[in-house]
């Protein structure tokens, strides 16, 4: 059977069949020159021609970054040397653009072609405009629209070479060094700067257009842990690329959910990283830094870098908890928060938001921790011992939440007053509810449900059992998207961070559901018969419930 990592180049529709998490990791290895990691994935069967949703391959990124050994490795694995990305650039075009002559020679030996022979990127002066990288006549302003009001001015969606891009007009003109610096930045997790045009006393920036919105739009509630982990890795990889830029790091200084944009593959890209570059003369005059103030300069940059780390910690917390971090967190909230996530993630957030800037980790360290947690969660799989599975609690709202640390019934019931907690294994139709005492511990590996306190002395009915069944099914259906199945919190089996392992056939992946076998009454023929014979007598609108009448 062919490896699930293998993906032969066909068209962009094929991308959806491959785990984009693996593509992101593969391209990240190529971008940062990790020959060992890249070679390992190639040996496992991944095609060297996989592309992200911008149609960039590992060869594009390696050629842009000047990693000659990576280029040679990819070519040895039969990488297509002339694939075009979304902007019709080949790897040779990128290598020439960034001045990597050694890579140009390698690519030319393998038959590489420069796409600029058809669409030259010119720099020339006319009476009232200077074109830098982009021919102004190629911008199609028909059907354009204002999409946002940024820090520098309005951003407008326009077409360039048949592709939607974003045009931002800035009321200032910047040096050629700034334009060159922006043009050289290429990474899967940063918004692509395509070029600029100087027109009189204004500058027009052209960047890629991402129609899926930003992270702020989806942070109305807590994200499921696998998605939060994937987004955190996207942010960390993009920021690590900017911070490790030579000769000087690029500091964002305004990292915010609104600046984190979603691409077609569901990954995040960092936007507005150029604000600090355009607003800081340091980057425009790098050769002006003198040795006598070098120490203060480096100290200033380090402090700014730590601000980005702090912002990342706040965003990661908000993705996991669905709310912004505050100084006043109750003991109950801390207990619930600690129980939901592994200690490595909790410690990482605490380190990133440490009040002492110099103690915060680098983004390289953040990536190592997140990748380790991701790897462990994949190895754990859907099985494992009871401790790794944790406790599942079905809340009155239908939310199914996981707890992975020891927790008492009282701590859960305090969050939802006037409800009691019961182990679903004890539910038997016709028997009374067996409510947990407040000081009882929840047993790992079990499923618990909450019922109104007024039912504490009542008998369990078929309608009660049916409600649990409907809850489990509805949660599973809400997370189905096309041929993909995304694990909700109710299905994460390892430290709240399980990642779905790639399957040979992605359209046949099965979403794990709430284990109804744990609720013994569901499996009995008597329950199935009685549930099928139930009918509703009258609706009780004030409680949005129904009174069941069962035939005997």
Coordinates of C-alpha atoms in Angstrom, one line a residue:
X1 CA 0.0 0.0 0.0
X2 CA 1.3 3.4 -0.9
X3 CA 2.4 5.6 2.0
X4 CA -0.2 8.2 3.1
X5 CA 2.5 10.8 2.9
X6 CA 2.9 10.3 -0.9
X7 CA 1.3 12.9 -3.0
X8 CA 2.1 13.2 -6.7
X9 CA 1.8 16.6 -8.3
X10 CA -1.5 16.9 -10.1
X11 CA -3.4 20.0 -9.3
X12 CA -4.4 22.1 -6.3
X13 CA -7.4 19.9 -5.6
X14 CA -5.0 17.1 -4.6
X15 CA -3.7 19.1 -1.7
X16 CA -6.9 18.6 0.3
X17 CA -6.3 14.9 0.4
X18 CA -3.1 15.2 2.3
X19 CA -2.7 16.2 5.9
X20 CA -1.7 19.9 5.7
X21 CA 0.0 19.6 9.0
X22 CA 2.6 17.3 7.3
X23 CA 2.9 19.6 4.4
X24 CA 3.6 22.6 6.7
X25 CA 6.3 20.6 8.6
X26 CA 7.9 19.5 5.3
X27 CA 8.0 23.0 3.9
X28 CA 9.2 24.4 7.3
X29 CA 12.2 22.0 7.1
X30 CA 13.1 23.2 3.6
X31 CA 12.7 26.9 4.6
X32 CA 15.1 26.6 7.6
X33 CA 17.5 24.2 6.0
X34 CA 16.9 21.2 8.1
X35 CA 18.4 18.5 5.9
X36 CA 18.0 15.7 8.5
X37 CA 14.2 16.3 9.0
X38 CA 13.6 16.8 5.3
X39 CA 15.5 13.7 4.3
X40 CA 13.6 11.6 6.9
X41 CA 10.2 12.7 5.5
X42 CA 11.4 12.0 1.9
X43 CA 12.5 8.5 2.9
X44 CA 9.1 7.9 4.5
X45 CA 7.5 8.6 1.1
X46 CA 6.4 12.2 0.9
X47 CA 6.6 13.6 -2.6
X48 CA 9.1 16.4 -3.0
X49 CA 6.5 18.2 -5.2
X50 CA 3.9 18.8 -2.5
X51 CA 2.6 22.4 -2.5
X52 CA 0.9 24.6 0.0
X53 CA -2.1 26.6 -1.1
X54 CA 0.2 29.2 -2.6
X55 CA 1.5 26.4 -4.8
X56 CA 5.0 26.8 -3.3
X57 CA 7.1 23.7 -3.1
X58 CA 10.1 22.9 -0.8
X59 CA 12.3 23.7 -3.8
X60 CA 10.8 27.2 -4.0
X61 CA 11.6 27.9 -0.4
X62 CA 15.1 26.3 -0.4
X63 CA 16.0 28.4 -3.5
X64 CA 14.7 31.6 -1.8
X65 CA 16.6 31.0 1.4
X66 CA 19.8 30.0 -0.3
X67 CA 20.0 26.4 1.0
X68 CA 22.1 24.8 -1.7
X69 CA 22.3 21.4 0.0
X70 CA 18.5 21.2 0.4
X71 CA 18.1 22.1 -3.3
X72 CA 20.5 19.2 -4.2
X73 CA 18.6 16.8 -1.9
X74 CA 15.2 17.6 -3.4
X75 CA 16.5 17.3 -7.0
X76 CA 18.0 13.9 -6.0
X77 CA 14.5 12.9 -5.1
X78 CA 13.3 14.0 -8.6
X79 CA 11.7 17.3 -7.5
X80 CA 10.1 19.1 -10.5
X81 CA 12.4 22.0 -11.2
X82 CA 9.9 24.1 -13.1
X83 CA 6.7 24.2 -11.0
X84 CA 5.1 27.6 -10.9
X85 CA 3.8 29.0 -7.6
X86 CA 0.7 31.1 -7.3
X87 CA 2.6 34.1 -8.6
X88 CA 4.0 32.2 -11.6
X89 CA 7.5 32.0 -10.2
X90 CA 9.7 29.0 -10.6
X91 CA 12.5 28.0 -8.1
X92 CA 15.0 29.5 -10.5
X93 CA 13.1 32.8 -10.6
X94 CA 13.3 33.0 -6.8
X95 CA 17.0 32.1 -6.7
X96 CA 17.8 34.9 -9.2
X97 CA 15.6 37.3 -7.3
X98 CA 17.4 36.8 -4.0
X99 CA 20.9 36.6 -5.6
X100 CA 21.8 33.0 -4.9
X101 CA 24.0 32.4 -7.9
X102 CA 25.2 28.9 -6.8
X103 CA 21.6 27.7 -6.6
X104 CA 20.9 29.3 -10.0
X105 CA 23.7 27.2 -11.5
X106 CA 22.4 24.0 -9.9
X107 CA 18.9 24.6 -11.1
X108 CA 20.0 25.4 -14.6
X109 CA 21.9 22.2 -14.9
X110 CA 18.7 20.3 -14.1
X111 CA 16.8 22.3 -16.7
X112 CA 15.4 25.1 -14.6
X113 CA 13.7 28.0 -16.3
X114 CA 13.1 31.6 -15.3
X115 CA 9.5 32.6 -15.5
X116 CA 10.5 36.3 -15.6
X117 CA 11.3 35.8 -19.3
X118 CA 7.6 36.1 -19.8
X119 CA 6.8 38.5 -17.0
X120 CA 9.9 40.6 -16.2
X121 CA 10.1 42.4 -12.9
X122 CA 11.3 45.8 -13.9
X123 CA 12.7 48.8 -12.0
X124 CA 12.4 52.0 -14.1
X125 CA 11.5 55.6 -13.9
X126 CA 8.8 57.5 -15.7
X127 CA 7.5 61.0 -15.5
X128 CA 5.4 60.6 -12.4
X129 CA 6.0 57.1 -11.1
X130 CA 8.8 54.7 -10.2
X131 CA 7.9 51.0 -10.4
X132 CA 9.6 48.7 -8.0
X133 CA 9.2 45.0 -8.8
X134 CA 5.7 45.3 -10.2
X135 CA 4.4 46.9 -13.4
X136 CA 1.6 49.3 -12.5
X137 CA -0.2 48.5 -15.7
X138 CA -0.7 44.9 -14.5
X139 CA -3.0 46.0 -11.7
X140 CA -6.6 45.6 -12.6
X141 CA -8.8 47.9 -10.6
X142 CA -12.1 46.7 -12.0
X143 CA -14.3 45.1 -9.3
X144 CA -11.9 46.3 -6.6
X145 CA -13.2 46.8 -3.1
X146 CA -12.0 48.2 0.3
X147 CA -11.4 45.3 2.7
X148 CA -9.9 47.0 5.8
X149 CA -8.5 50.2 7.3
X150 CA -5.0 49.4 8.4
X151 CA -2.3 51.2 10.4
X152 CA -1.0 53.1 7.4
X153 CA -4.2 53.5 5.3
X154 CA -6.9 51.7 3.4
X155 CA -6.3 48.3 1.9
X156 CA -8.0 47.4 -1.3
X157 CA -8.6 44.1 -3.1
X158 CA -7.4 44.3 -6.7
X159 CA -6.3 41.8 -9.4
X160 CA -2.7 41.4 -10.5
X161 CA -1.9 38.9 -13.3
X162 CA -5.3 37.2 -12.8
X163 CA -4.8 36.8 -9.0
X164 CA -6.5 38.7 -6.2
X165 CA -4.0 40.7 -4.2
X166 CA -4.2 43.5 -1.6
X167 CA -3.1 47.0 -2.4
X168 CA -2.2 49.3 0.5
X169 CA -1.4 53.0 -0.1
X170 CA 1.1 54.5 2.3
X171 CA 1.6 58.3 2.5
X172 CA 5.3 57.9 2.7
X173 CA 8.2 56.8 0.5
X174 CA 10.8 54.4 1.8
X175 CA 14.3 53.6 0.7
X176 CA 15.2 50.9 -1.9
X177 CA 16.8 48.9 1.0
X178 CA 13.4 48.5 2.7
X179 CA 11.8 47.4 -0.5
X180 CA 14.6 44.9 -1.1
X181 CA 14.3 43.6 2.4
X182 CA 10.5 43.0 2.2
X183 CA 10.8 41.4 -1.2
X184 CA 13.3 38.8 0.1
X185 CA 11.1 37.6 2.9
X186 CA 9.5 34.2 2.0
X187 CA 8.0 31.7 4.4
X188 CA 4.8 29.5 4.5
X189 CA 3.6 31.2 7.7
X190 CA 4.1 34.9 6.8
X191 CA 1.9 37.0 4.4
X192 CA 3.7 37.2 1.1
X193 CA 4.9 40.7 0.1
X194 CA 4.8 40.8 -3.7
X195 CA 6.2 44.2 -4.5
X196 CA 5.6 47.9 -4.4
X197 CA 5.1 50.9 -6.6
X198 CA 6.3 54.5 -5.7
X199 CA 3.9 57.0 -7.1
X200 CA 4.8 60.7 -6.3
X201 CA 4.9 61.0 -2.5
X202 CA 3.0 57.7 -1.9
X203 CA 4.0 54.1 -1.8
X204 CA 1.7 51.2 -2.9
X205 CA 2.4 47.9 -1.2
X206 CA 1.2 44.7 -2.9
X207 CA 0.6 41.7 -0.8
X208 CA -1.2 38.4 -1.2
X209 CA -5.0 38.2 -0.5
X210 CA -6.3 35.6 1.9
X211 CA -10.2 35.5 1.9
X212 CA -10.7 33.2 4.9
X213 CA -10.5 36.0 7.4
X214 CA -8.3 36.3 10.5
X215 CA -7.9 34.5 13.9
X216 CA -9.9 37.1 15.7
X217 CA -13.0 36.1 13.7
X218 CA -13.0 32.6 15.1
X219 CA -11.9 33.3 18.7
X220 CA -15.5 33.8 19.8
X221 CA -15.1 30.5 21.7
X222 CA -12.5 28.1 22.8
X223 CA -10.8 26.2 19.9
X224 CA -10.5 22.5 20.1
X225 CA -7.0 21.6 21.3
X226 CA -5.6 20.1 18.1
X227 CA -6.6 23.2 16.1
X228 CA -5.1 25.5 18.8
X229 CA -1.8 23.5 18.7
X230 CA -1.7 23.7 14.9
X231 CA -2.3 27.4 14.9
X232 CA 0.3 27.9 17.7
X233 CA 2.9 26.1 15.5
X234 CA 2.0 28.2 12.5
X235 CA 2.6 31.4 14.5
X236 CA 5.8 30.2 16.1
X237 CA 7.3 29.1 12.8
X238 CA 6.5 32.4 11.1
X239 CA 7.8 34.4 14.0
X240 CA 10.9 32.3 14.4
X241 CA 11.7 33.0 10.7
X242 CA 11.3 36.8 11.2
X243 CA 13.4 36.8 14.5
X244 CA 16.2 34.8 12.9
X245 CA 16.5 37.1 9.9
X246 CA 20.0 38.2 9.1
X247 CA 21.8 40.6 9.7
X248 CA 19.1 41.9 12.0
X249 CA 16.0 40.2 13.4
X250 CA 12.6 41.5 12.3
X251 CA 10.4 42.4 15.3
X252 CA 6.6 42.4 14.8
X253 CA 5.7 44.5 17.9
X254 CA 2.0 44.2 17.2
X255 CA 1.3 40.5 17.2
X256 CA -2.5 40.2 17.5
X257 CA -5.3 37.8 16.4
X258 CA -6.4 40.4 13.9
X259 CA -3.0 40.2 12.2
X260 CA -3.0 36.4 11.9
X261 CA -4.7 35.5 8.6
X262 CA -6.1 32.1 7.5
X263 CA -5.1 30.6 4.2
X264 CA -7.0 28.2 2.0
X265 CA -5.4 25.2 3.8
X266 CA -6.5 26.3 7.2
X267 CA -3.1 27.5 8.3
X268 CA -2.2 30.9 9.8
X269 CA 0.0 33.5 8.2
X270 CA 1.5 36.5 10.0
X271 CA 0.5 39.9 8.5
X272 CA 1.6 43.5 9.1
X273 CA 5.2 42.4 10.1
X274 CA 6.4 45.1 7.8
X275 CA 5.0 47.9 10.0
X276 CA 8.0 47.9 12.2
X277 CA 10.3 47.8 9.2
X278 CA 8.7 50.7 7.5
X279 CA 8.5 52.7 10.8
X280 CA 12.0 52.0 12.0
X281 CA 15.1 53.6 10.4
X282 CA 17.3 50.8 11.8
X283 CA 16.3 48.5 9.0
X284 CA 16.6 51.1 6.3
X285 CA 20.1 52.2 7.5
X286 CA 21.7 49.0 8.8
X287 CA 25.2 50.2 7.9
X288 CA 24.8 53.1 10.3
X289 CA 25.0 51.1 13.5
X290 CA 28.2 51.9 15.2
X291 CA 30.1 49.8 17.7
X292 CA 30.0 52.3 20.5
X293 CA 26.2 51.9 20.9
X294 CA 26.0 48.3 19.7
X295 CA 25.3 46.9 23.2
X296 CA 22.4 49.2 23.7
X297 CA 21.1 48.4 20.3
X298 CA 21.2 44.6 20.8
X299 CA 19.6 45.0 24.2
X300 CA 16.8 47.1 22.7
X301 CA 16.1 44.4 20.0
X302 CA 16.1 41.6 22.6
X303 CA 13.5 43.4 24.6
X304 CA 11.3 43.9 21.5
X305 CA 11.7 40.2 20.6
X306 CA 10.5 39.3 24.1
X307 CA 7.3 41.4 23.5
X308 CA 6.5 39.2 20.6
X309 CA 6.9 36.1 22.8
X310 CA 4.6 37.6 25.4
X311 CA 2.0 38.4 22.7
X312 CA 2.2 34.8 21.5
X313 CA 1.6 33.5 25.0
X314 CA -1.6 35.6 25.3
X315 CA -2.9 34.4 22.0
X316 CA -2.2 30.8 22.7
X317 CA -4.1 31.1 26.0
X318 CA -7.0 32.7 24.3
X319 CA -7.1 30.0 21.7
X320 CA -7.3 27.3 24.4
X321 CA -9.7 29.1 26.8
X322 CA -11.8 31.2 24.5
X323 CA -11.1 34.4 26.5
X324 CA -8.3 36.8 27.2
X325 CA -5.9 36.0 30.1
X326 CA -6.5 38.1 33.2
X327 CA -4.5 38.7 36.4
X328 CA -7.5 37.7 38.5
X329 CA -8.2 34.0 37.9
X330 CA -10.2 32.1 40.5
X331 CA -8.8 29.0 42.1
X332 CA -11.7 27.0 40.4
X333 CA -10.7 28.4 37.0
X334 CA -7.1 27.4 37.6
X335 CA -8.1 23.9 38.6
X336 CA -10.3 23.4 35.5
X337 CA -7.7 25.0 33.3
X338 CA -4.9 22.8 34.7
X339 CA -7.0 19.7 34.3
X340 CA -7.7 20.3 30.6
X341 CA -4.2 20.5 29.2
X342 CA -0.8 18.8 29.6
X343 CA 1.8 20.4 31.9
X344 CA 4.2 21.2 29.0
X345 CA 1.6 23.4 27.4
X346 CA 0.7 25.1 30.7
X347 CA 4.3 25.7 31.5
X348 CA 5.0 27.1 28.0
X349 CA 2.2 29.7 28.4
X350 CA 3.5 30.7 31.8
X351 CA 7.1 31.1 30.5
X352 CA 6.0 33.2 27.5
X353 CA 4.0 35.5 29.7
X354 CA 6.6 35.8 32.4
X355 CA 6.9 39.4 33.7
X356 CA 10.7 39.2 33.4
X357 CA 11.4 39.6 29.6
X358 CA 14.8 37.9 29.6
X359 CA 13.4 34.7 31.0
X360 CA 10.9 34.2 28.1
X361 CA 11.8 31.4 25.7
X362 CA 12.7 32.0 22.0
X363 CA 10.4 30.9 19.3
X364 CA 12.9 28.2 18.3
X365 CA 12.3 26.7 21.8
X366 CA 8.6 27.2 21.5
X367 CA 8.6 25.2 18.2
X368 CA 10.6 22.3 19.9
X369 CA 8.1 22.0 22.7
X370 CA 5.0 22.2 20.5
X371 CA 6.4 19.7 18.0
X372 CA 7.3 17.3 20.9
X373 CA 3.7 17.5 22.3
X374 CA 2.3 17.0 18.8
X375 CA 4.5 13.9 18.2
X376 CA 3.7 12.4 21.6
X377 CA 0.0 12.9 21.0
X378 CA 0.2 11.1 17.6
X379 CA 2.1 8.2 19.1
X380 CA -0.5 7.9 21.9
X381 CA -3.2 7.3 19.4
X382 CA -6.9 6.8 20.3
X383 CA -6.2 4.1 22.9
X384 CA -4.0 4.3 25.9
X385 CA -4.5 3.9 29.6
X386 CA -7.3 5.5 31.6
X387 CA -5.1 8.3 32.9
X388 CA -4.3 9.3 29.3
X389 CA -8.0 9.2 28.4
X390 CA -9.0 11.4 31.3
X391 CA -12.6 12.1 32.4
X392 CA -15.4 13.2 30.0
X393 CA -18.2 15.3 31.4
X394 CA -21.4 16.1 29.5
X395 CA -22.5 19.6 30.5
X396 CA -26.1 20.8 30.4
X397 CA -25.4 22.8 27.3
X398 CA -24.3 19.7 25.4
X399 CA -20.6 20.5 25.6
X400 CA -18.4 17.5 26.3
X401 CA -15.3 18.5 28.2
X402 CA -12.2 16.6 29.1
X403 CA -10.2 16.6 32.4
X404 CA -6.8 15.0 32.7
X405 CA -5.9 15.7 36.2
X406 CA -7.6 14.4 39.4
X407 CA -10.8 16.5 40.0
X408 CA -13.7 16.3 42.5
X409 CA -17.4 16.4 41.6
X410 CA -17.8 19.7 43.6
X411 CA -15.3 21.5 41.3
X412 CA -17.3 20.7 38.2
X413 CA -20.7 21.3 39.9
X414 CA -19.6 24.8 41.1
X415 CA -19.3 25.8 37.4
X416 CA -23.0 24.8 36.8
X417 CA -25.1 25.5 39.9
X418 CA -28.4 23.6 40.4
X419 CA -27.1 20.5 38.6
X420 CA -25.8 17.2 40.0
X421 CA -23.3 14.8 38.5
X422 CA -23.7 11.1 37.8
X423 CA -21.5 8.4 36.3
X424 CA -23.2 7.2 33.1
X425 CA -22.2 3.6 33.9
X426 CA -24.7 3.7 36.8
X427 CA -27.6 4.8 34.6
X428 CA -30.3 2.2 34.4
X429 CA -33.8 2.8 33.1
X430 CA -36.3 2.5 35.9
X431 CA -33.7 3.0 38.6
X432 CA -33.1 6.2 40.6
X433 CA -30.2 8.5 39.7
X434 CA -27.1 7.7 41.7
X435 CA -25.8 11.2 42.3
X436 CA -22.1 11.8 43.2
X437 CA -21.3 13.3 46.5
X438 CA -19.5 16.7 46.3
X439 CA -16.3 15.3 47.7
X440 CA -16.1 12.3 45.4
X441 CA -13.3 12.1 42.9
X442 CA -14.1 11.5 39.2
X443 CA -12.7 8.2 38.0
X444 CA -10.3 8.3 35.0
X445 CA -11.7 6.7 31.9
X446 CA -15.3 7.3 32.8
X447 CA -18.1 9.4 31.3
X448 CA -20.2 11.7 33.6
X449 CA -23.4 13.6 32.8
X450 CA -25.1 16.5 34.6
X451 CA -28.8 16.6 35.4
X452 CA -31.1 19.3 37.0
X453 CA -31.0 19.1 40.8
X454 CA -34.8 18.7 40.9
X455 CA -34.3 15.2 39.3
X456 CA -32.0 14.0 41.9
X457 CA -34.6 11.6 43.5
X458 CA -36.2 10.7 40.2
X459 CA -36.1 7.5 38.1
X460 CA -34.0 7.3 35.0
X461 CA -36.2 7.3 31.9
X462 CA -35.7 6.3 28.3
X463 CA -35.8 9.9 27.3
X464 CA -32.9 10.7 29.6
X465 CA -30.8 8.0 27.9
X466 CA -32.0 9.2 24.5
X467 CA -30.9 12.7 25.3
X468 CA -27.3 11.4 26.0
X469 CA -27.3 9.5 22.7
X470 CA -28.4 12.6 20.7
X471 CA -25.8 14.7 22.4
X472 CA -23.0 12.3 21.4
X473 CA -24.2 12.2 17.8
X474 CA -24.8 15.9 17.4
X475 CA -21.3 16.7 18.7
X476 CA -19.8 14.3 16.1
X477 CA -21.8 15.8 13.3
X478 CA -20.9 19.4 14.1
X479 CA -17.2 18.8 13.5
X480 CA -17.5 17.1 10.1
X481 CA -16.3 19.1 7.2
X482 CA -16.3 17.5 3.7
X483 CA -14.1 14.4 3.6
X484 CA -12.2 15.6 6.7
X485 CA -13.1 14.8 10.3
X486 CA -11.7 17.1 12.9
X487 CA -11.5 15.8 16.5
X488 CA -13.6 17.8 18.9
X489 CA -12.7 18.1 22.6
X490 CA -14.9 15.1 23.2
X491 CA -12.7 12.8 21.2
X492 CA -9.2 13.9 22.1
X493 CA -7.5 11.0 23.9
X494 CA -4.1 12.2 24.8
X495 CA -3.5 15.2 27.0
X496 CA -6.3 17.1 25.1
X497 CA -4.0 17.3 22.1
X498 CA -4.6 14.3 19.9
X499 CA -3.8 14.8 16.2
X500 CA -5.5 12.6 13.6
X501 CA -2.9 10.2 12.2
X502 CA -2.8 10.2 8.4
X503 CA -4.7 7.4 6.7
X504 CA -4.1 5.9 3.3
X505 CA -7.6 6.9 2.3
X506 CA -8.6 10.2 3.8
X507 CA -12.2 10.0 2.7
X508 CA -12.6 6.9 4.8
X509 CA -11.3 8.3 8.1
X510 CA -13.7 7.6 11.0
X511 CA -14.3 10.2 13.7
X512 CA -14.1 8.7 17.1
X513 CA -17.3 9.3 19.0
X514 CA -18.3 9.4 22.6
X515 CA -18.0 5.8 23.7
X516 CA -21.6 4.8 24.3
X517 CA -20.5 1.3 25.4
X518 CA -19.4 3.0 28.6
X519 CA -23.1 3.6 29.2
X520 CA -24.2 0.0 29.7
X521 CA -27.9 0.7 29.4
X522 CA -27.5 1.7 25.7
X523 CA -26.5 -1.8 24.7
X524 CA -29.4 -3.7 26.2
X525 CA -32.3 -4.9 23.9
X526 CA -34.8 -3.6 26.5
X527 CA -33.6 0.0 26.2
X528 CA -33.7 -0.1 22.4
X529 CA -37.3 -1.4 22.5
X530 CA -38.5 1.1 25.1
X531 CA -36.9 4.0 23.3
X532 CA -38.5 3.0 20.0
X533 CA -41.9 2.9 21.7
X534 CA -41.6 6.4 23.2
X535 CA -43.8 9.2 22.1
X536 CA -44.3 12.8 23.2
X537 CA -47.5 13.7 25.1
X538 CA -47.1 17.4 25.5
X539 CA -44.2 19.9 25.2
X540 CA -43.2 21.7 28.3
X541 CA -42.0 25.0 26.7
X542 CA -40.8 26.6 29.9
X543 CA -38.1 23.9 30.3
X544 CA -37.7 23.1 26.6
X545 CA -38.2 19.4 27.4
X546 CA -40.8 16.8 26.7
X547 CA -42.8 14.5 28.9
X548 CA -42.4 10.9 27.6
X549 CA -45.2 8.4 27.7
X550 CA -44.0 4.8 27.1
X551 CA -46.2 1.9 25.9
X552 CA -46.0 -1.1 28.1

